[in-house]
Structures are given as structure tokens and as C-alpha cells.
Short mmCIF file of C-alpha atoms and ligand atoms in Angstrom, two decimals:
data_model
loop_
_atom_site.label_atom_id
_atom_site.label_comp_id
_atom_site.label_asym_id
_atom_site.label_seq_id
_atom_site.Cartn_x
_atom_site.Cartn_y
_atom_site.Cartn_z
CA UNK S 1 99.52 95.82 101.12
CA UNK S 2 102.24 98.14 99.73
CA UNK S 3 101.73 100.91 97.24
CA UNK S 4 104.85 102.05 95.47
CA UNK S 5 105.50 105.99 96.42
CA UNK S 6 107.27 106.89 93.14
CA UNK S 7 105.13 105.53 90.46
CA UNK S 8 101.17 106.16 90.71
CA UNK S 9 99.34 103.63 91.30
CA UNK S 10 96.78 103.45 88.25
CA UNK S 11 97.45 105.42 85.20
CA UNK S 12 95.39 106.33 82.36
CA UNK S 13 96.89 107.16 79.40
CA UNK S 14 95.33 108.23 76.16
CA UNK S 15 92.85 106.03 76.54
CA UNK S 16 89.87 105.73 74.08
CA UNK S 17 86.78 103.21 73.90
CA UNK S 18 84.47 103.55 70.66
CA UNK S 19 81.32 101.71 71.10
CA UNK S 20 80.31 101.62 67.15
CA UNK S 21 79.61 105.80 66.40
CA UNK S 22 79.95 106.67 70.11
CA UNK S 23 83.10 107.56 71.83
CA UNK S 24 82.51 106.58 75.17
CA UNK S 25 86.16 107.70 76.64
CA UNK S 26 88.20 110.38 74.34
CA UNK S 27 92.00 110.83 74.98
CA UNK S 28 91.62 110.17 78.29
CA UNK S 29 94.77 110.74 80.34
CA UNK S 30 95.41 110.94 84.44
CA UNK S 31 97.08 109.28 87.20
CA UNK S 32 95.66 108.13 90.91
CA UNK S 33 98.49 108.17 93.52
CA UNK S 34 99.03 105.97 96.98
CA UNK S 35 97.61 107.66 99.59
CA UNK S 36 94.69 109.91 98.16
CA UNK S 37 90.99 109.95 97.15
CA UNK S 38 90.56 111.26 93.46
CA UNK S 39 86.80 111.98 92.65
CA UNK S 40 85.85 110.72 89.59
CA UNK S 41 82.91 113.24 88.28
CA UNK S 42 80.79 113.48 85.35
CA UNK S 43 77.31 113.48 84.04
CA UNK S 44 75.32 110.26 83.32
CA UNK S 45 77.03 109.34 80.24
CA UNK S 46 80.47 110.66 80.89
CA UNK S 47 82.52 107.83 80.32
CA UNK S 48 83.47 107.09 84.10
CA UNK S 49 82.45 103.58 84.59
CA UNK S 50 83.19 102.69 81.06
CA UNK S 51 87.05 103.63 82.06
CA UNK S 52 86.84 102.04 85.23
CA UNK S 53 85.90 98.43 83.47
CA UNK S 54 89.08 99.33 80.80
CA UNK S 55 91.31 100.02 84.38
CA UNK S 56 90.12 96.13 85.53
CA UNK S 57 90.43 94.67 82.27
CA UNK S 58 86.95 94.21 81.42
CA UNK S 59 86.95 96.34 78.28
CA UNK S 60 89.55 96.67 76.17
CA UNK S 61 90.37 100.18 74.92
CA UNK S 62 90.20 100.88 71.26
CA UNK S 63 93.33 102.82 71.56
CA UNK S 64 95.99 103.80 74.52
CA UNK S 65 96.72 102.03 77.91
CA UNK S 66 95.79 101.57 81.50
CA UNK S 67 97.95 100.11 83.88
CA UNK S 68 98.12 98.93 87.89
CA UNK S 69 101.18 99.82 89.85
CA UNK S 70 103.16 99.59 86.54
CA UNK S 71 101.35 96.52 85.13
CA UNK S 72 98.44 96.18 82.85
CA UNK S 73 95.62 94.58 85.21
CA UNK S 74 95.24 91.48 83.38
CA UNK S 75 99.41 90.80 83.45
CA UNK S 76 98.64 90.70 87.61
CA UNK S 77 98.91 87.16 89.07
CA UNK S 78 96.92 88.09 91.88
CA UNK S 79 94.54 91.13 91.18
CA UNK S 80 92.50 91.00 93.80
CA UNK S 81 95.02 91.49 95.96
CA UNK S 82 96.07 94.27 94.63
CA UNK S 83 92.76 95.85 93.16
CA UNK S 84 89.47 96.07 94.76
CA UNK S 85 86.55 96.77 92.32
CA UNK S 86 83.00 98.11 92.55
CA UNK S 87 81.70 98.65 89.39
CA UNK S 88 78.34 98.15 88.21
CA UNK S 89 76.60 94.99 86.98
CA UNK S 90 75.60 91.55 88.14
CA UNK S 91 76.27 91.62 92.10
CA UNK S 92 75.77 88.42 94.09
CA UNK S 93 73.46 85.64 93.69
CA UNK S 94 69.91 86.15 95.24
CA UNK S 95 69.51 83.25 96.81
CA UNK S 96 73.20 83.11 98.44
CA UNK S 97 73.94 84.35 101.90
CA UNK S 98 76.01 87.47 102.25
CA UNK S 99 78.72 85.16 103.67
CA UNK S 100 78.76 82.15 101.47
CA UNK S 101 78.57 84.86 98.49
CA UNK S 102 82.12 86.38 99.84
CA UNK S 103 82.92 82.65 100.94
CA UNK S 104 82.97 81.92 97.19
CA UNK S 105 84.76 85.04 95.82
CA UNK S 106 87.26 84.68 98.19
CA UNK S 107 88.24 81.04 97.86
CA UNK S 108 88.43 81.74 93.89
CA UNK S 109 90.57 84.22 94.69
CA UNK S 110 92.91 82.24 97.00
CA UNK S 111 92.38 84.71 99.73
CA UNK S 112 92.06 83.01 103.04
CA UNK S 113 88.54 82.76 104.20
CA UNK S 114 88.96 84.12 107.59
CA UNK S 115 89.39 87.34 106.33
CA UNK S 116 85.54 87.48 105.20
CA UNK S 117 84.16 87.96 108.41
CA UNK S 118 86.87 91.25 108.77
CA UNK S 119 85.28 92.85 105.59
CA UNK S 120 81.65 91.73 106.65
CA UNK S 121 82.33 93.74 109.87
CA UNK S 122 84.61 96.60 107.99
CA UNK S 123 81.46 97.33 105.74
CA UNK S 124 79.05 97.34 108.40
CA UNK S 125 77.49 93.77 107.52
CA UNK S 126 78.31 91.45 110.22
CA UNK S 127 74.91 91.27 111.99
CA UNK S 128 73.44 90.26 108.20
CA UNK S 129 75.97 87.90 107.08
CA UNK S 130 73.42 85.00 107.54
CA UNK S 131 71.13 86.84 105.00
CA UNK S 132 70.10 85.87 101.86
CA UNK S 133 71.15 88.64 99.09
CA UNK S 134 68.37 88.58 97.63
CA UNK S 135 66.53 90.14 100.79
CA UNK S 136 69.02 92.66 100.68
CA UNK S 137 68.02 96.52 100.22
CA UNK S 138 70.24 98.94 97.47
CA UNK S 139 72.24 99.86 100.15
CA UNK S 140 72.89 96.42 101.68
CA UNK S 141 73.71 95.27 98.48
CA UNK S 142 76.55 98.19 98.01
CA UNK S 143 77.66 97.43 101.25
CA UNK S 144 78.11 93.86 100.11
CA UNK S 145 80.13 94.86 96.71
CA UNK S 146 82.38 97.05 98.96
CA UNK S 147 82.85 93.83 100.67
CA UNK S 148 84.07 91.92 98.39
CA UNK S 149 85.95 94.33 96.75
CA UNK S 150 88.52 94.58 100.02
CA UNK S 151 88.71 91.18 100.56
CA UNK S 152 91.95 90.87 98.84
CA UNK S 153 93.03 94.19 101.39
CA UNK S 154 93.73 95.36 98.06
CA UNK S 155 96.79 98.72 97.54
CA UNK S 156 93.91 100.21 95.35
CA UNK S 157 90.43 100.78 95.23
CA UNK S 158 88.40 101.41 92.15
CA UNK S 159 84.77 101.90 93.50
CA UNK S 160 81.87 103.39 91.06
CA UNK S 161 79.08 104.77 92.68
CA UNK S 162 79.88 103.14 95.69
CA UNK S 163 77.27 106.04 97.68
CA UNK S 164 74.44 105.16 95.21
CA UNK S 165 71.32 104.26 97.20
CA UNK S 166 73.08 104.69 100.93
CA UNK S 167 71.20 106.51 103.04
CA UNK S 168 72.50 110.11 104.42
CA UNK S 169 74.14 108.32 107.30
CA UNK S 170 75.70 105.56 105.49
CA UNK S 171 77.14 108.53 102.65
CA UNK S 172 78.30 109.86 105.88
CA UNK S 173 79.87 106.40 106.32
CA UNK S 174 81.01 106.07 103.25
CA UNK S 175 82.88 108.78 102.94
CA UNK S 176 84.78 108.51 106.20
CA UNK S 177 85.71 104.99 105.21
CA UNK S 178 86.96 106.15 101.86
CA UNK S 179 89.38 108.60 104.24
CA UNK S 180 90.58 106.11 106.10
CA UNK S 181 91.16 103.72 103.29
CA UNK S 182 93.28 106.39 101.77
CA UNK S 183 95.19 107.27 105.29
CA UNK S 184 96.26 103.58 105.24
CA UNK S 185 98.52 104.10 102.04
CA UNK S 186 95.60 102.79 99.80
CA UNK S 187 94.87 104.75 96.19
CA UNK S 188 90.79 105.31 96.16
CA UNK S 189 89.47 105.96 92.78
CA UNK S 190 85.56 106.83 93.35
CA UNK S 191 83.33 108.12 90.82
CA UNK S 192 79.91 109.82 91.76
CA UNK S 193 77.84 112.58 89.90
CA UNK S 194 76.14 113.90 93.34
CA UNK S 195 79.69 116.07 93.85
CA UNK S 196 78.90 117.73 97.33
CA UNK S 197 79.19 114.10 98.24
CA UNK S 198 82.99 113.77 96.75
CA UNK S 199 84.00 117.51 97.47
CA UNK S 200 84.28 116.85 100.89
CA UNK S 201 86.85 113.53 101.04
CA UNK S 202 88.74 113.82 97.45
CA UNK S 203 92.20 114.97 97.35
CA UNK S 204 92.06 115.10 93.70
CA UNK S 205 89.54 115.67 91.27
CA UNK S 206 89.59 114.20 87.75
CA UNK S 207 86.14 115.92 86.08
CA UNK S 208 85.00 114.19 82.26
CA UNK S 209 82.33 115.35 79.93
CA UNK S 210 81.14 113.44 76.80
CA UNK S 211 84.46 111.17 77.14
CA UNK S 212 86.74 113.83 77.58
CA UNK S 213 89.04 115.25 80.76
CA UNK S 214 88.03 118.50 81.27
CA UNK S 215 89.85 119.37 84.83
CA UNK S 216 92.41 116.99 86.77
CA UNK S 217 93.49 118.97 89.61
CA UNK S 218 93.89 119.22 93.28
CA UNK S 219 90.79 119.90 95.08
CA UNK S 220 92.18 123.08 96.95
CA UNK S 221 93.20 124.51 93.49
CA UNK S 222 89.96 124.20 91.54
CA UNK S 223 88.58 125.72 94.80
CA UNK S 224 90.92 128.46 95.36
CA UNK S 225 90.18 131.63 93.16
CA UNK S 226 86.42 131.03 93.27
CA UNK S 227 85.13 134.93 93.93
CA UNK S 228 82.14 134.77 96.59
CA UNK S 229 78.69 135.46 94.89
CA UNK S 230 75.52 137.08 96.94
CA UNK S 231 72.13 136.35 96.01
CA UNK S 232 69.78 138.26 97.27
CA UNK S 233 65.79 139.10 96.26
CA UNK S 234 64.55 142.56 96.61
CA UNK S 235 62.13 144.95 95.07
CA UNK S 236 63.66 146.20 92.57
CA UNK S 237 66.28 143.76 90.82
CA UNK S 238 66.34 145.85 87.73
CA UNK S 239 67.84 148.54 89.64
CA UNK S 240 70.07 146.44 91.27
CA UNK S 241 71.58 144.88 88.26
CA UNK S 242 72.35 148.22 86.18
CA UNK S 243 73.95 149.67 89.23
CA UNK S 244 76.29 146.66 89.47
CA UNK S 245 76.47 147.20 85.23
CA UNK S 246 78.50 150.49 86.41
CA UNK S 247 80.92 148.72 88.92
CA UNK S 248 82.78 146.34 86.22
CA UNK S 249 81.32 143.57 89.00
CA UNK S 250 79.42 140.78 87.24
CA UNK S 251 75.56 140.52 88.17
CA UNK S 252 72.74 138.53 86.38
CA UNK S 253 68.96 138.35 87.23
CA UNK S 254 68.00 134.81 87.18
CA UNK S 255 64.55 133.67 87.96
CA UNK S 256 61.92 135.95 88.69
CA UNK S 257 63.34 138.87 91.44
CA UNK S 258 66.98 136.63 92.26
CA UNK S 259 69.71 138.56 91.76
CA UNK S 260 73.33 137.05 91.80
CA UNK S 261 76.16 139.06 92.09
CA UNK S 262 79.87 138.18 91.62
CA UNK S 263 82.65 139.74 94.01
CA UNK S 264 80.39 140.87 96.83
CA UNK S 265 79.73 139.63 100.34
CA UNK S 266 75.78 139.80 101.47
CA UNK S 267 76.45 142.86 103.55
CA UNK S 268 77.88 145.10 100.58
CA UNK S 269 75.18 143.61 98.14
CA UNK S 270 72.98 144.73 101.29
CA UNK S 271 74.07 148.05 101.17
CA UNK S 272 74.19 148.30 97.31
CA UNK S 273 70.27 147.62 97.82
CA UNK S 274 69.32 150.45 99.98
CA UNK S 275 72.19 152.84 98.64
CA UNK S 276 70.01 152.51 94.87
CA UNK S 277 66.64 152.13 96.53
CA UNK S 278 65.77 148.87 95.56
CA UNK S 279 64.68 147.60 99.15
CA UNK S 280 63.17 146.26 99.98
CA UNK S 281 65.11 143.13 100.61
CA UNK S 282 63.12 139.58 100.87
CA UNK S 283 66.28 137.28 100.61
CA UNK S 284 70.55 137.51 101.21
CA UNK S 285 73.27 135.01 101.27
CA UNK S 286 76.74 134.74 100.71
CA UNK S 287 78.10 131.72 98.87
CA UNK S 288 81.64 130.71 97.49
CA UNK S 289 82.04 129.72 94.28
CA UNK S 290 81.36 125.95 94.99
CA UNK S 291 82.52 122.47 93.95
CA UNK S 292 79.38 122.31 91.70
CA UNK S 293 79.55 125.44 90.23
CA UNK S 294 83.25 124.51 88.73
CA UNK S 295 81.87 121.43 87.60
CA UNK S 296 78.99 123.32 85.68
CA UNK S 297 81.54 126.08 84.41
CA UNK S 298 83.78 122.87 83.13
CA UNK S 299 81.23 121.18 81.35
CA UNK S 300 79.95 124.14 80.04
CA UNK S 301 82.91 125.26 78.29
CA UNK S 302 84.31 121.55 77.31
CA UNK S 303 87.55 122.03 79.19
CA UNK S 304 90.05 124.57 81.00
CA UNK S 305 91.52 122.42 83.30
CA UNK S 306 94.12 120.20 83.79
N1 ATP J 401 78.62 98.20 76.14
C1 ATP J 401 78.29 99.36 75.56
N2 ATP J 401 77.83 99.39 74.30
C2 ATP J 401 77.53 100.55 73.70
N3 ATP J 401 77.65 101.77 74.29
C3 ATP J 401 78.10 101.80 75.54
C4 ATP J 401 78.45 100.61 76.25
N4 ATP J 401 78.87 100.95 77.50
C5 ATP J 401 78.79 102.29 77.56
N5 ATP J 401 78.33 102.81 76.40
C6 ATP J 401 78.14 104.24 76.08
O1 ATP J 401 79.33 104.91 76.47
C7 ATP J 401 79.05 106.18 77.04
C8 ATP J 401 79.67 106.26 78.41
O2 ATP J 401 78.98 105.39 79.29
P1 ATP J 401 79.44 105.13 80.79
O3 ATP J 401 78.57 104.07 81.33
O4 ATP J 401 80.91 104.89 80.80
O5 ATP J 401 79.14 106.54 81.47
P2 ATP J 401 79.12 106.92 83.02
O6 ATP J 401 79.92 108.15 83.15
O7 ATP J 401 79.50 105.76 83.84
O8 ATP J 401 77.58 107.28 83.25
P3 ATP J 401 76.64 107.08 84.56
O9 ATP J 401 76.89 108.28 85.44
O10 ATP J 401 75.26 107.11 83.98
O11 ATP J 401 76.98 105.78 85.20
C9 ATP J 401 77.53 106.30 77.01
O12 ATP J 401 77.18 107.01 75.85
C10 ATP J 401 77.06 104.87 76.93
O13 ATP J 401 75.83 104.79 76.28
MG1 MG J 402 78.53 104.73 85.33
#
């Protein structure tokens, strides 16, 4: 495996897929480097996987480029040895075992066989191999597709969804295997929509709404600058909320009594409450601004980042 330093390993550049009237991917433009996780977020719809299928060469964009350390993917002689894939679709046959399914994909691939009972055991599989696919549960399945997808111990890793139907400890899994791919030199491209999930392993975050980039940033910057918000439930919000009108502080009464306030920790919005009155209080905590709340504040205003 080697992963050139000085030019990124996948790059995206203006690229744009029309399916008849829709534009599935818009402009889209952004790079994945050696070495790092970039979450790949966006709403059901967003364009994600249909730019991971024109990154592999199974779509082909209506306008711009993709390319593969430097090369489109199709001009690789060996792409699985350079690319591992998860993308949705048609997994294994049913009625195949687990083994003989990465048996197959690997001898079509001219990848020695002996390395299929290394990713059986890397994904977790090895005490299943001798089970038919078909028997397999979600997760088993995903397990599988990861499978196959390092079988070529490929320099980068394009893997949508790859959490989708794991169970909290194999997210947990996932995620630290995702880490570790990435410590090893490899470029990870993951997309998810649950972000908590990616906010905690992604070095880089590439956000898209309706086709479009709307942030491609560093995880630490889209983080940094977030003000801390309390929340808090008391007897009065009213009062609460046209006290904090007089402060030049932000504050909004959302459902029923909750009260969230912008720029204050719980124990000043705690002492806002009793200093106006409005005890008392049923309910106070003091959040940062978090990964989810820049993805809503994205989407919601079509763009700002980058
Ligand atoms: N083969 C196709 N023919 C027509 N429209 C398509 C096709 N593939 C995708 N689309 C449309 O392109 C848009 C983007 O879809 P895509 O599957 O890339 O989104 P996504 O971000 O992967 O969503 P999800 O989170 O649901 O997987 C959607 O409007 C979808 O309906
Ligand atoms: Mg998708």
C-alpha cells in the first residue's frame, strides 16, 4: 500500500450528475488526503452515494472529473488494490458462503486468496466464514462488504454507510477500525447521516445538501467558535426570554416552557432565573454548539462553508 503525500488521494472536482430534471450532485468540488477520515454528511437525498459510484466509475458524471491518486478510477489496472468500495446495492449471493463469496471476488481480482481469511478476521467474521450469506443479519452482511472491500489492502477506502444496521457495539467497532485504517496511511472516505457517529473519528468533514457542498472543513474548525447554549425549563419562560431580549444575548422559547439561550453557561442562565423571578427551575444544561447543530445551521442556510 502507498498513498502519495503530495497529491490527495481522491479528488472531486466540479462534478455534476443530472438524472433527467434532478441534479443529483451540483458543482461538487473536494479532496480526501492519505492519512485521514473525511465524513461524508448529508440528508437522505444529498447526493453522497451517487458521488461515491461517479469516484468508482460506476456513474459517469454529466460534467467535471473524479480521479484516484491522480488517475481516473477506470484508467487503474488494478483498482482493487488501490480502492476499496462499500457502496450500496447487490451484496453477495445468498446461497454462497461468506468465504467462497470473498474466494470469488478475490480471485477476479488477482488478489491472492490467502489474504481472505486476514479480512474475514479484520472485520470480525472469521468464526462465520462457513456461513451461508443468505443467513446473514444487516450487520453481518456490512461486515461482509467491508470485507471485501479491503481485500485488495487497498491506499483508499470509499465506504457508504458502512455503520448502517451495526449494532451500538459494532458502531463502536466501526469507528475505531475506520481510525486505524486511517493511522496506517490509508485515505477513508465514509458517508453517514447519523453525524454523532462521524463527529467523533473524522478529521475532515465534507457536508452536501440537495447536491451541493455546503461546508468542507476540518472538524476542529467547524467546531471551534460554537458559543455554549443553556436550556433550561422554569416557571416563567416569558420572563426569562425578555430579560435576555435586554442583554444583546440570543434566547428563543421553543416547545412549551424550554428556553434556550445562546452565550451562557447553566449556572448564569441559573442565576438569570432567580435574579428575574422566574423560578422556579424544572430543567438546566449546558451544551456546546454541536456537530449536529452546524450541520442543521448549513443546510438551513444552503452554504457558508468551505
Ligand atoms: N439512478 C438514478 N436515477 C434517477 N435518480 C437517481 C438515481 N440515483 C440517484 N438518484 C437521485 O439523485 C439524488 C441523490 O441520491 P443519492 O442516492 O446520491 O443520495 P444520498 O445522499 O446517497 O442519500 P441517502 O442518504 O438516502 O443514501 C436523489 O434525488 C435520488 O433520487
Ligand atoms: Mg446513499
Amino acid at each position: 500500500m502507498s498513498a502519495g503525500q503530495a497529491q490527495p488521494a481522491l479528488v472531486c472536482r466540479s462534478l455534476t450528475k443530472r438524472f433527467g430534471d434532478t441534479v443529483a450532485v451540483d458543482d461538487l468540488s473536494f479532496d480526501v488526503r492519505a492519512g485521514t477520515v473525511t465524513a461524508f454528511v448529508g440528508a437522505n437525498g444529498a447526493g453522497k452515494t451517487t458521488t461515491m459510484r461517479m469516484l468508482v466509475g460506476l456513474v459517469a458524471p454529466t460534467s467535471g472529473h473524479a480521479s484516484v491518486l491522480g488517475r481516473p478510477y477506470r484508467a487503474l489496472a488494478r483498482p482493487r488494490d488501490i480502492v476499496g468500495a462499500m457502496l450500496e446495492g447487490p451484496g453477495a449471493h445468498p446461497a454462497h458462503r461468506a468465504r467462497t463469496h470473498l474466494t470469488i471476488t478475490a480471485t477476479a481480482a488477482g488478489i491472492p486468496t490467502a489474504r481472505v481469511a486476514e479480512v474475514l478476521e479484520l472485520v470480525g467474521l472469521a468464526d462465520h466464514a462457513h456461513r451461508r450469506v443468505g443467513t446473514f443479519s444487516t450487520g453481518m452482511r456490512q461486515r461482509l462488504a467491508l470485507a471485501a472491500a479491503l481485500l485488495g489492502d487497498p491506499a483508499v477506502l470509499i465506504l457508504d454507510e458502512p455503520s448502517n444496521g451495526l449494532d451500538p457495539p459494532g458502531i463502536a467497532w466501526m469507528r475505531n477500525l475506520l481510525r486505524s485504517l486511517a493511522g496506517e496511511g490509508r485515505a477513508v472516505l465514509v458517508s453517514s447521516h447519523l453525524l454523532p457517529e462521524l463527529a467523533e473519528v473524522a478529521d475532515r468533514v465534507v457536508i452536501m445538501d440537495r447536491g451541493r457542498l455546503v461546508a468542507d472543513a476540518p472538524l476542529d474548525e467547524l467546531l471551534a467558535g460554537r458559543s455554549r447554549v443553556a436550556e433550561l425549563r422554569c416557571a416563567d419562560p416569558a420572563a426569562v426570554v425578555e430579560a435576555i431580549s435586554h442583554t444583546g444575548l440570543a434566547a428563543a422559547q421553543l416547545e412549551g416552557d424550554l428556553v434556550v439561550i445562546e452565550g451562557l453557561s447553566a449556572q448564569e442562565a441559573g442565576e438569570l432565573v432567580s435574579s428575574v423571578g422566574a423560578g422556579p427551575v424544572h430543567h438546566l444544561v449546558e451544551r456546546r454548539g454541536t456537530f449536529e447543530d452546524i450541520y442543521f445551521d448549513l443546510a438551513a442556510t444552503g452554504g457558508g462553508g468551505a
